[in-house]
Coordinates of C-alpha atoms in Angstrom, one line a residue:
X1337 CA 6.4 -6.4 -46.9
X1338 CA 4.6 -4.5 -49.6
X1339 CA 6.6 -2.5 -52.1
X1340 CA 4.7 1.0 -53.0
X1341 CA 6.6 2.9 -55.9
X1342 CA 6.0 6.4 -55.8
X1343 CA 4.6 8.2 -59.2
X1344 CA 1.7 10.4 -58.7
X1345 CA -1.2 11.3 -60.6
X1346 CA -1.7 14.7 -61.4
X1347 CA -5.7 14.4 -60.2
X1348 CA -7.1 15.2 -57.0
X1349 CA -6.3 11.9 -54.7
X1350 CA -10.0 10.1 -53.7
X1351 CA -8.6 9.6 -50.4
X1352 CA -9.1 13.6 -49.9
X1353 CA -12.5 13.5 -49.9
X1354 CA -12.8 10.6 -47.2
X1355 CA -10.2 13.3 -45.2
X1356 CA -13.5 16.2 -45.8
X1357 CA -15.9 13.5 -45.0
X1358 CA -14.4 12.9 -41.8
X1359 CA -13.7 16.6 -41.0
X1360 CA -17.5 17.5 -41.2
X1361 CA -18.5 14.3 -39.2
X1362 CA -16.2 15.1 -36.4
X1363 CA -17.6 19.0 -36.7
X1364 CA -20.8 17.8 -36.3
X1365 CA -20.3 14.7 -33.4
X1366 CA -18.1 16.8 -31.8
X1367 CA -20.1 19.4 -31.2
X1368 CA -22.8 18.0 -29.9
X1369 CA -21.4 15.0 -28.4
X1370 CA -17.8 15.6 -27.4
X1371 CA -17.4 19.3 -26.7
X1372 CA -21.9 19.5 -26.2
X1373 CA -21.9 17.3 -23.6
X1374 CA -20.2 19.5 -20.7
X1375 CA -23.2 22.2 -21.9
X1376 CA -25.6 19.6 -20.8
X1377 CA -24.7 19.0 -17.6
X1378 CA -25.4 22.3 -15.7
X1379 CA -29.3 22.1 -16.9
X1380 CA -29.7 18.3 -15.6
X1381 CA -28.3 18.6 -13.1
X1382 CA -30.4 21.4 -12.1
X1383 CA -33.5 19.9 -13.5
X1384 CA -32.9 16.1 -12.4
X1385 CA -30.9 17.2 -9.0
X1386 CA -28.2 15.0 -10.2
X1387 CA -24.5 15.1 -8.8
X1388 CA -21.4 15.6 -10.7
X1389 CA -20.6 12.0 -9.6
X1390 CA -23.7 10.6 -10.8
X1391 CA -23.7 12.2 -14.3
X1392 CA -20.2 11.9 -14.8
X1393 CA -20.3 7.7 -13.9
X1394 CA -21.9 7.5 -17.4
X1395 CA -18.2 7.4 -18.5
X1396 CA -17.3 4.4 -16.2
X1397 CA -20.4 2.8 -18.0
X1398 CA -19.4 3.9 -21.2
X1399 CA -16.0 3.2 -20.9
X1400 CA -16.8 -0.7 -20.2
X1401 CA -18.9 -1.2 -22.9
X1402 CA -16.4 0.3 -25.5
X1403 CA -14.0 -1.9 -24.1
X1404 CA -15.8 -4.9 -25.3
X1405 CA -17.2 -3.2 -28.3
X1406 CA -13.9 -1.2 -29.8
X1407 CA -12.1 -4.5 -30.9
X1408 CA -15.3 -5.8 -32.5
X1409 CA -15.5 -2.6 -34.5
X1410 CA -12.2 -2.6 -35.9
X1411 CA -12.1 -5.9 -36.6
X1412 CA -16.1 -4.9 -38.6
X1413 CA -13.6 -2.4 -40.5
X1414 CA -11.1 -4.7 -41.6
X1415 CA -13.3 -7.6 -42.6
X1416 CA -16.7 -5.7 -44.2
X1417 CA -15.7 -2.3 -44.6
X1418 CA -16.5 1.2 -43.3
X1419 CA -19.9 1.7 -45.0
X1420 CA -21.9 -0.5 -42.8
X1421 CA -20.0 1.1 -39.9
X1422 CA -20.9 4.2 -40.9
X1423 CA -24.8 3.0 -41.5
X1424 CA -24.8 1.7 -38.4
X1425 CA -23.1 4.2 -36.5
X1426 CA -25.1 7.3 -37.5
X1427 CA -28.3 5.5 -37.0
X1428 CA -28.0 4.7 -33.4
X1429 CA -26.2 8.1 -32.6
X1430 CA -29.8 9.5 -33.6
X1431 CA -31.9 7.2 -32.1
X1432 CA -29.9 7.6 -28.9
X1433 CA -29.9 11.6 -28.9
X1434 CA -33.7 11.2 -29.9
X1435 CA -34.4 8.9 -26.6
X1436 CA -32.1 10.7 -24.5
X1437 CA -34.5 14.1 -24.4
X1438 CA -37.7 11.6 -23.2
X1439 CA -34.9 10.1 -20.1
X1440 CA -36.7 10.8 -17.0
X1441 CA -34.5 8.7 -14.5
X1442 CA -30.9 8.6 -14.3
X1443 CA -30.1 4.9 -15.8
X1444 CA -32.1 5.7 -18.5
X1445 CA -29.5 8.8 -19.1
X1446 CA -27.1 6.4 -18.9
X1447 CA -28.7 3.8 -21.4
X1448 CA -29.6 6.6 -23.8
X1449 CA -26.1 8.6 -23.9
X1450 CA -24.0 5.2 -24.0
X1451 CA -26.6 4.1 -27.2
X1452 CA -25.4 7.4 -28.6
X1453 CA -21.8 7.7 -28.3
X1454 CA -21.2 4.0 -29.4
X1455 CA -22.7 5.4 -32.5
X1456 CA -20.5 7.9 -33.0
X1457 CA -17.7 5.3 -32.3
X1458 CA -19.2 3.4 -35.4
X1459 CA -19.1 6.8 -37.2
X1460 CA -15.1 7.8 -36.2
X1461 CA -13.9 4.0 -36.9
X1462 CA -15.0 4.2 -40.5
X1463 CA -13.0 7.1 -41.2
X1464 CA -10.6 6.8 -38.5
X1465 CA -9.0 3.6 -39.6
X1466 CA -10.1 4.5 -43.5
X1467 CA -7.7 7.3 -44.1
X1468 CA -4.7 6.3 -42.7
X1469 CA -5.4 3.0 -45.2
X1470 CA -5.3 5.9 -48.0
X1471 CA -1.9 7.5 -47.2
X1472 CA 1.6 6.9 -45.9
X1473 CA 3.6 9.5 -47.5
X1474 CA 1.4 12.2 -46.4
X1475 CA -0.4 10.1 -43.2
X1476 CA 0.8 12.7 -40.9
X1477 CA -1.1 15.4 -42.8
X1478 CA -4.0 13.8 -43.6
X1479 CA -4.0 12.9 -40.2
X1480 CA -4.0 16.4 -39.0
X1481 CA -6.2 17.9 -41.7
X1482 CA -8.8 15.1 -40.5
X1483 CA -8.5 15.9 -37.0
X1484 CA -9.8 19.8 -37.9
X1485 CA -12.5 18.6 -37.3
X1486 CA -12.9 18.3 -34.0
X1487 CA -10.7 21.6 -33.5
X1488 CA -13.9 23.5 -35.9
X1489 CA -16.8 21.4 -33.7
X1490 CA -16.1 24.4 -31.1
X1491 CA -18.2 26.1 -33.7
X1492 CA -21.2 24.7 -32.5
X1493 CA -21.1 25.3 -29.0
X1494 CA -22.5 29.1 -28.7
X1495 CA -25.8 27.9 -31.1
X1496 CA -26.2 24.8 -29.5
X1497 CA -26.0 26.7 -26.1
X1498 CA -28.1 29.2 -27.2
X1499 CA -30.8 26.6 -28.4
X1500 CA -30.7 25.1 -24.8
X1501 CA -31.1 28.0 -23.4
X1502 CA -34.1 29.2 -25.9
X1503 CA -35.8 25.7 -26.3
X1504 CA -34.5 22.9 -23.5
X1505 CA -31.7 20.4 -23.5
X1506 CA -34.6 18.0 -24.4
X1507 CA -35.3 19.9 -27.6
X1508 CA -31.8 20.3 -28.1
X1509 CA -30.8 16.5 -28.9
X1510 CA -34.0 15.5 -30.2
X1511 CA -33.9 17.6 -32.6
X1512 CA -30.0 16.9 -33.2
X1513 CA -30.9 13.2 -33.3
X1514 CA -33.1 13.5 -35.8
X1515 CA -31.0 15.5 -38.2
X1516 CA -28.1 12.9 -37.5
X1517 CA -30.2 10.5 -39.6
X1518 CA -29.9 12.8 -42.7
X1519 CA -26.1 12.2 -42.7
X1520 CA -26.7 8.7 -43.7
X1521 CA -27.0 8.4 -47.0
X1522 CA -23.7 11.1 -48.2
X1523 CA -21.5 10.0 -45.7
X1524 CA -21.8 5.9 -46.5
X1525 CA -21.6 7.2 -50.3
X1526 CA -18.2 8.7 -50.3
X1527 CA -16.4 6.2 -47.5
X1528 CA -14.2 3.8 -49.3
X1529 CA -11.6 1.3 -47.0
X1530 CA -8.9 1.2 -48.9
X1531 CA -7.4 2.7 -52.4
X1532 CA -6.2 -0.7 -53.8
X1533 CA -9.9 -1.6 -53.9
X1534 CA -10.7 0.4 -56.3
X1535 CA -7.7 0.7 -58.5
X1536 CA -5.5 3.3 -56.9
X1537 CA -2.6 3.5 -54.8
X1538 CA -1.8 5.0 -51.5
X1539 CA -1.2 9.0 -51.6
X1540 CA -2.3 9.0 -54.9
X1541 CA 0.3 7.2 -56.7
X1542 CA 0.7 4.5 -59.5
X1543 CA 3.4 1.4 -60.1
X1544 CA 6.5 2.6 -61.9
X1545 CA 6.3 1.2 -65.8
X1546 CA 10.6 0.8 -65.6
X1547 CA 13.2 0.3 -62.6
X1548 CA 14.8 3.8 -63.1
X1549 CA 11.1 5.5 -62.6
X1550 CA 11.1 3.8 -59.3
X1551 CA 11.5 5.4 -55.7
X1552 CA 9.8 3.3 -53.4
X1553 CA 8.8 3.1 -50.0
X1554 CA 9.2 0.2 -48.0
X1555 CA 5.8 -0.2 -45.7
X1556 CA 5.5 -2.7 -42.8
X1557 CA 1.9 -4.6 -42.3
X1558 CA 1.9 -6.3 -38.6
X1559 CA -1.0 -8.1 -37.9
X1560 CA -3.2 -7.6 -34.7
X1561 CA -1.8 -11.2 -32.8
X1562 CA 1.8 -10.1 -33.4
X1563 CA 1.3 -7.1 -32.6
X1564 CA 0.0 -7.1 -29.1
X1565 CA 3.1 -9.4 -28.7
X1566 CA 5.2 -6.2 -29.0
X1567 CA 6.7 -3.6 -26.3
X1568 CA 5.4 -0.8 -28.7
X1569 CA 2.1 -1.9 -29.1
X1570 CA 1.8 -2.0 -24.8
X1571 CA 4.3 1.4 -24.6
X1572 CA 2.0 3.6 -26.9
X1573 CA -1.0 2.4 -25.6
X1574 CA 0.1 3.5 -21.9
X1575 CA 1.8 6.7 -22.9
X1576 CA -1.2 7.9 -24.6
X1577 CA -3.7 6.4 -22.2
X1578 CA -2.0 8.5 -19.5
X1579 CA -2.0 11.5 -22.0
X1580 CA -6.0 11.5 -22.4
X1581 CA -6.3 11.4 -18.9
X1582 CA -6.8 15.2 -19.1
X1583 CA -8.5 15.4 -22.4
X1584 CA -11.7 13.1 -20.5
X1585 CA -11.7 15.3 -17.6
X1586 CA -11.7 18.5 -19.2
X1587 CA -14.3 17.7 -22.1
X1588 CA -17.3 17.1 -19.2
X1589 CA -16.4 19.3 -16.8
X1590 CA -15.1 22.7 -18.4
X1591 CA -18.1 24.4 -17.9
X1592 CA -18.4 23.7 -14.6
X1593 CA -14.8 23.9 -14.1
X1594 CA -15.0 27.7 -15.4
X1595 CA -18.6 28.4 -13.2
X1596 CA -16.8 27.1 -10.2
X1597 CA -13.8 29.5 -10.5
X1598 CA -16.2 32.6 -10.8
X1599 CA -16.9 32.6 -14.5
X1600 CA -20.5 32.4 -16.3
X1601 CA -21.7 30.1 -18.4
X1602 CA -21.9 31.9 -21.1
X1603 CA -18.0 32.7 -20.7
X1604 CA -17.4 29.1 -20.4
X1605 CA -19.2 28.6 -23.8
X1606 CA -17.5 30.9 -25.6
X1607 CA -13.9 29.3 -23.6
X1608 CA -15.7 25.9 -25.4
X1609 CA -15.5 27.7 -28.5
X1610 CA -12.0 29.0 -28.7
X1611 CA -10.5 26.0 -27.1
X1612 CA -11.1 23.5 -29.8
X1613 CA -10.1 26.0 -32.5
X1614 CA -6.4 26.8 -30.9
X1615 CA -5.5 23.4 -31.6
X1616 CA -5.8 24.0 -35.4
X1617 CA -2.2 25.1 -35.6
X1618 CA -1.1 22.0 -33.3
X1619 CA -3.4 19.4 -35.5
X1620 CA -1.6 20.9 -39.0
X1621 CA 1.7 22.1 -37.3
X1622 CA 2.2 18.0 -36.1
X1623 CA 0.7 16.4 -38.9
X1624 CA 3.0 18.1 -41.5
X1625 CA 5.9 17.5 -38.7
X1626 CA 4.9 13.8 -38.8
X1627 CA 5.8 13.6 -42.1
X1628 CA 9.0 14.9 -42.1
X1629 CA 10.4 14.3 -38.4
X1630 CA 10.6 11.9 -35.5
X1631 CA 7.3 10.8 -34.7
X1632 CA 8.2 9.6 -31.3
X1633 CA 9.9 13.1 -30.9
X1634 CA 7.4 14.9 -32.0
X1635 CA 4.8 13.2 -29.9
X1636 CA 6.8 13.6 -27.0
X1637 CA 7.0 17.4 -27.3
X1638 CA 3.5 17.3 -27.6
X1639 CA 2.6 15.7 -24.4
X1640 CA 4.7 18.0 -22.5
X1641 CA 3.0 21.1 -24.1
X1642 CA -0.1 19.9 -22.9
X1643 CA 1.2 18.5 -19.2
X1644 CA 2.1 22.9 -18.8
X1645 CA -1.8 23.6 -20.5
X1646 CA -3.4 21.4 -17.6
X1647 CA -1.3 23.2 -14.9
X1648 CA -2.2 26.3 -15.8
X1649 CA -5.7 25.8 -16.2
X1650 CA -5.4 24.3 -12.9
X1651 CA -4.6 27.8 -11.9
X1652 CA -7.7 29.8 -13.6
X1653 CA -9.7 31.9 -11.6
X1654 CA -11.8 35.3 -12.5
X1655 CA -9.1 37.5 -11.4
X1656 CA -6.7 35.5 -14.1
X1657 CA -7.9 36.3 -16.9
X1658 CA -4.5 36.6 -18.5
X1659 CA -3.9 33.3 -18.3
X1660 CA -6.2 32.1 -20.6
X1661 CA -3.9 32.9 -23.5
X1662 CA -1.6 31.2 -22.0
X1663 CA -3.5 28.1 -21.7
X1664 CA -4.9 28.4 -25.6
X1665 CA -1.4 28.6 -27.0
X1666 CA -0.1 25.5 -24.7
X1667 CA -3.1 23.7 -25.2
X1668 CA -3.9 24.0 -28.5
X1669 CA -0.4 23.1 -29.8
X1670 CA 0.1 20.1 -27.2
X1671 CA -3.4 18.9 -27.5
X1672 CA -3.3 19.3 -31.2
X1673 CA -0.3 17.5 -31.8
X1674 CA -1.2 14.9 -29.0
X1675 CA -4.2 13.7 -31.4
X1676 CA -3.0 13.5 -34.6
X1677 CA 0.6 11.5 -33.7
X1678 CA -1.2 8.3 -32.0
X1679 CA -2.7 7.2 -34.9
X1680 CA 0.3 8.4 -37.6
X1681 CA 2.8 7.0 -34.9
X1682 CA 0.4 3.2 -35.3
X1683 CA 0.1 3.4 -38.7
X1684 CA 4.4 3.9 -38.9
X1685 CA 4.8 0.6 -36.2
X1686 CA 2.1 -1.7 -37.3
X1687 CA 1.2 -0.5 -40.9
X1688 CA -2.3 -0.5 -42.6
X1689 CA -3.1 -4.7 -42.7
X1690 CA -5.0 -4.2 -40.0
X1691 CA -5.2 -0.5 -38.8
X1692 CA -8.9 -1.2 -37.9
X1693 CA -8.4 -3.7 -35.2
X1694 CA -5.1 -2.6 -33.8
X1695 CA -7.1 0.8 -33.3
X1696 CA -9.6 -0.7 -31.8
X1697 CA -7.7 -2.8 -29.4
X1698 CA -5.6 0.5 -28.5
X1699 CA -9.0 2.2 -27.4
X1700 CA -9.7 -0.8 -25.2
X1701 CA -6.6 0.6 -23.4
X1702 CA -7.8 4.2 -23.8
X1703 CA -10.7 3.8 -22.4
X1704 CA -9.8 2.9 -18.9
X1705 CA -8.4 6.5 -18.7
X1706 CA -11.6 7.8 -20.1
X1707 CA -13.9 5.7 -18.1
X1708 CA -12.1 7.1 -14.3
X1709 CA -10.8 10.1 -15.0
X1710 CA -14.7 11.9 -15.4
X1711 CA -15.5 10.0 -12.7
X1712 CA -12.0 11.1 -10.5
X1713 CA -12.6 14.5 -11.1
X1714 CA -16.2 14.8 -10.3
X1715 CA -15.6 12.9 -6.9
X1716 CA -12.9 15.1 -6.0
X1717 CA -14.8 18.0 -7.1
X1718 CA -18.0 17.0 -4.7
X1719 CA -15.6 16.4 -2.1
X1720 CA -13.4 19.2 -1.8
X1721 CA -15.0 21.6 -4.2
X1722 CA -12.3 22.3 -6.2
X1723 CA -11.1 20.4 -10.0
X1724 CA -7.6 21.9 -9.3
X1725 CA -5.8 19.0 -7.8
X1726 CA -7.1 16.5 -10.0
X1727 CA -6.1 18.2 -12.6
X1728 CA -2.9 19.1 -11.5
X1729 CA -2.7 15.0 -10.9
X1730 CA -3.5 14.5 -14.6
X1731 CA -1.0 17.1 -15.6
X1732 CA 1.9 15.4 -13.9
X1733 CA 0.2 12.0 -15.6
X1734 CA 0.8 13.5 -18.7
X1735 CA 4.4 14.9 -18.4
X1736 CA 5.3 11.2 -17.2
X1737 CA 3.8 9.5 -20.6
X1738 CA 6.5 11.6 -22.9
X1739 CA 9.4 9.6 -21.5
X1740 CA 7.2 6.0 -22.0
X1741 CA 6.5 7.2 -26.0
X1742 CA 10.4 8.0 -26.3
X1743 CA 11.1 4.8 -25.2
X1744 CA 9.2 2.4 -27.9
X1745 CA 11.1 0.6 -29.8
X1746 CA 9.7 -0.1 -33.7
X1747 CA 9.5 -4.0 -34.0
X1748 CA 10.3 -5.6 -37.2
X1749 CA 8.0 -6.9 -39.8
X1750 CA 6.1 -10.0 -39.5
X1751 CA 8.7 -10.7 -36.3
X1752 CA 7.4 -8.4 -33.3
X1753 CA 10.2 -7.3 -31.5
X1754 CA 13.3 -5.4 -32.8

């Protein structure tokens, strides 16, 4: 167990500026990948005659892939270091956007969105397993600062729709692909892995020059084999798998979620917009919680803000207007919260030896929610013509994973279970 005495320096901590470096990635990936994507679908669909099921089986595809690939990039992070991730990852989230807007056939949409969101896996693994290596104390808040990003990438869905709508999708990504590649060379110049590397200590802080100086924090480093031995490990992989159920379902299909309830597209978009921004108070509101509170409790809470969200959205229609608020406040806290405590809650069980491949493992697990539940919803919806029982399915998914994260038990260092 490593022994981290707590002095800080009076400076600005490096590890903040790998915290704005990921904030403006995720505004940028987000937008066009994450939240973008349900924008696209309406225009190929029309323009390919594609169904929901066809488009939305990308994810399957996807999702298999990033099972076999997640593990490999953690690992990558832990042994070489987030810079080559971050190379890497940025370059083939360009090429992919740039070869997705020549696609004429339905695998090739397949090969060419898969090519770009494994980039943008390389891209999110550099800083998402750097920063929590660059705080304990304040992991929770860097954390949730880091996360803003994706709550801000809602930002770019009224220009990016409007530049669709002016220009083509095929414009649209090609010409985002191409200014991904000018990301490269500031984003592998700031990531760092980790603060000892360099001279510095976690959260900014420096060893104590006498005994009565010191107050230190005990942190525990599991490595990946013992941890995968553990009931945590298996407990918050399946409470949070069951938790993003929702999250995949809604980020493809809330545009045509909103169009088939009776609203326009252009009132979805600007939903798209607000959405991601009501979870700013959940992202900073947990992450500073995290610090301070029951991580486990916290998260729990969390998860059951959200279960309500995805039963009222379940309930939207153009004579319910008022329940949008509703949904925003629900949402954006449970969601918000939902995001930030899976990785503060790994870094508390497991530690930050080897954050990379734990994470990635634990996305292995993810992404068998995130690979069906596209696909479940878009089925259901080309069957019965409706998203509302699948997502009131996915809501009562997510009010069961609250009990599971309650229940994990922390396991002791270098030992597995408690």
């Amino acid at each position: 167990m490593l022994k981290i005495p707590v002095n800080r320096r009076p400076n600005i901590f490096y590890g903040w500026w790998i915290v704005l470096l990921a904030v403006f990635l995720n505004i940028y990936q987000g937008g066009i990948l994450f939240y973008g994507f349900t924008l696209l679908i309406t225009p190929m669909r029309e323009e390919m005659n594609w169904s929901y099921t066809a488009i939305s089986s990308v994810y399957l595809f996807m999702g298999a892939i990033h099972m076999i690939v997640a593990p490999a990039l953690g690992y990558s992070f832990d042994k070489i270091g987030p810079r080559p991730l971050m190379a890497g990852g940025i370059f083939l989230m360009g090429l992919g956007l740039l070869l997705l807007g020549f696609t004429q056939t339905l695998w090739g949409f397949y090969f060419t969105f898969i090519l770009a969101n494994l980039g943008a896996s390389g891209m999110w693994n550099a800083t998402g397993a750097a920063v929590p290596n660059w705080f304990i104390q304040k992991r929770g808040r860097a954390l949730g600062t880091q996360s803003l990003g994706y709550a801000l990438a809602g930002i770019m869905t009224v220009p990016f729709l409007f530049f669709i709508d002016s220009y083509g999708w095929r414009t649209a990504v090609m010409v985002a692909g191409i200014v991904t590649w000018f990301l490269i060379i500031p984003a592998t110049a700031i990531v760092r892995k980790r603060p000892e590397d360099y001279g510095l200590w976690p959260d900014g802080i420096k060893p104590s020059k006498t005994p009565e100086d010191s107050n230190e924090i005990t942190e525990i480093n599991i490595g990946v084999r013992d941890a995968v031995q553990t009931q945590a490990f298996w407990f918050l992989a399946l409470g949070f798998s069951m938790g993003f159920l929702a999250i995949s379902a809604i980020q493809v299909y809330e545009t045509p979620f909103m169009q088939s309830v009776g609203y326009s597209r252009r009132a979805a978009a600007l939903l798209l917009t607000v959405i991601p921004l009501s979870t700013i108070f959940g992202r900073l509101g947990f992450g500073y919680l995290a610090d301070y509170w029951d991580k486990q409790k916290a998260a729990a809470i969390a998860l059951f803000l959200q279960s309500i969200a995805v039963i009222i959205l379940a309930f939207f229609d153009s004579s319910r207007v008022w329940l949008i608020p509703i949904f925003l406040i629900f949402w954006g806290l449970g969601f918000g919260g939902t995001v930030v405590l899976r990785p503060a809650l790994q870094g508390d069980l497991f530690g930050r030896k080897s954050f990379g491949t734990i994470q990635g493992v634990l996305s292995t697990t993810g992404e068998i929610g995130f690979m069906f539940a596209p696909v479940v919803a878009g089925i259901t919806f080309d069957v019965l013509g409706s998203f509302q029982p699948v997502f009131i399915a996915f809501a009562i998914l997510t009010l069961t994973a609250a009990p599971i994260v309650l229940t994990i038990r922390k396991p002791r260092p270098n030992l597995g279970e408690p």
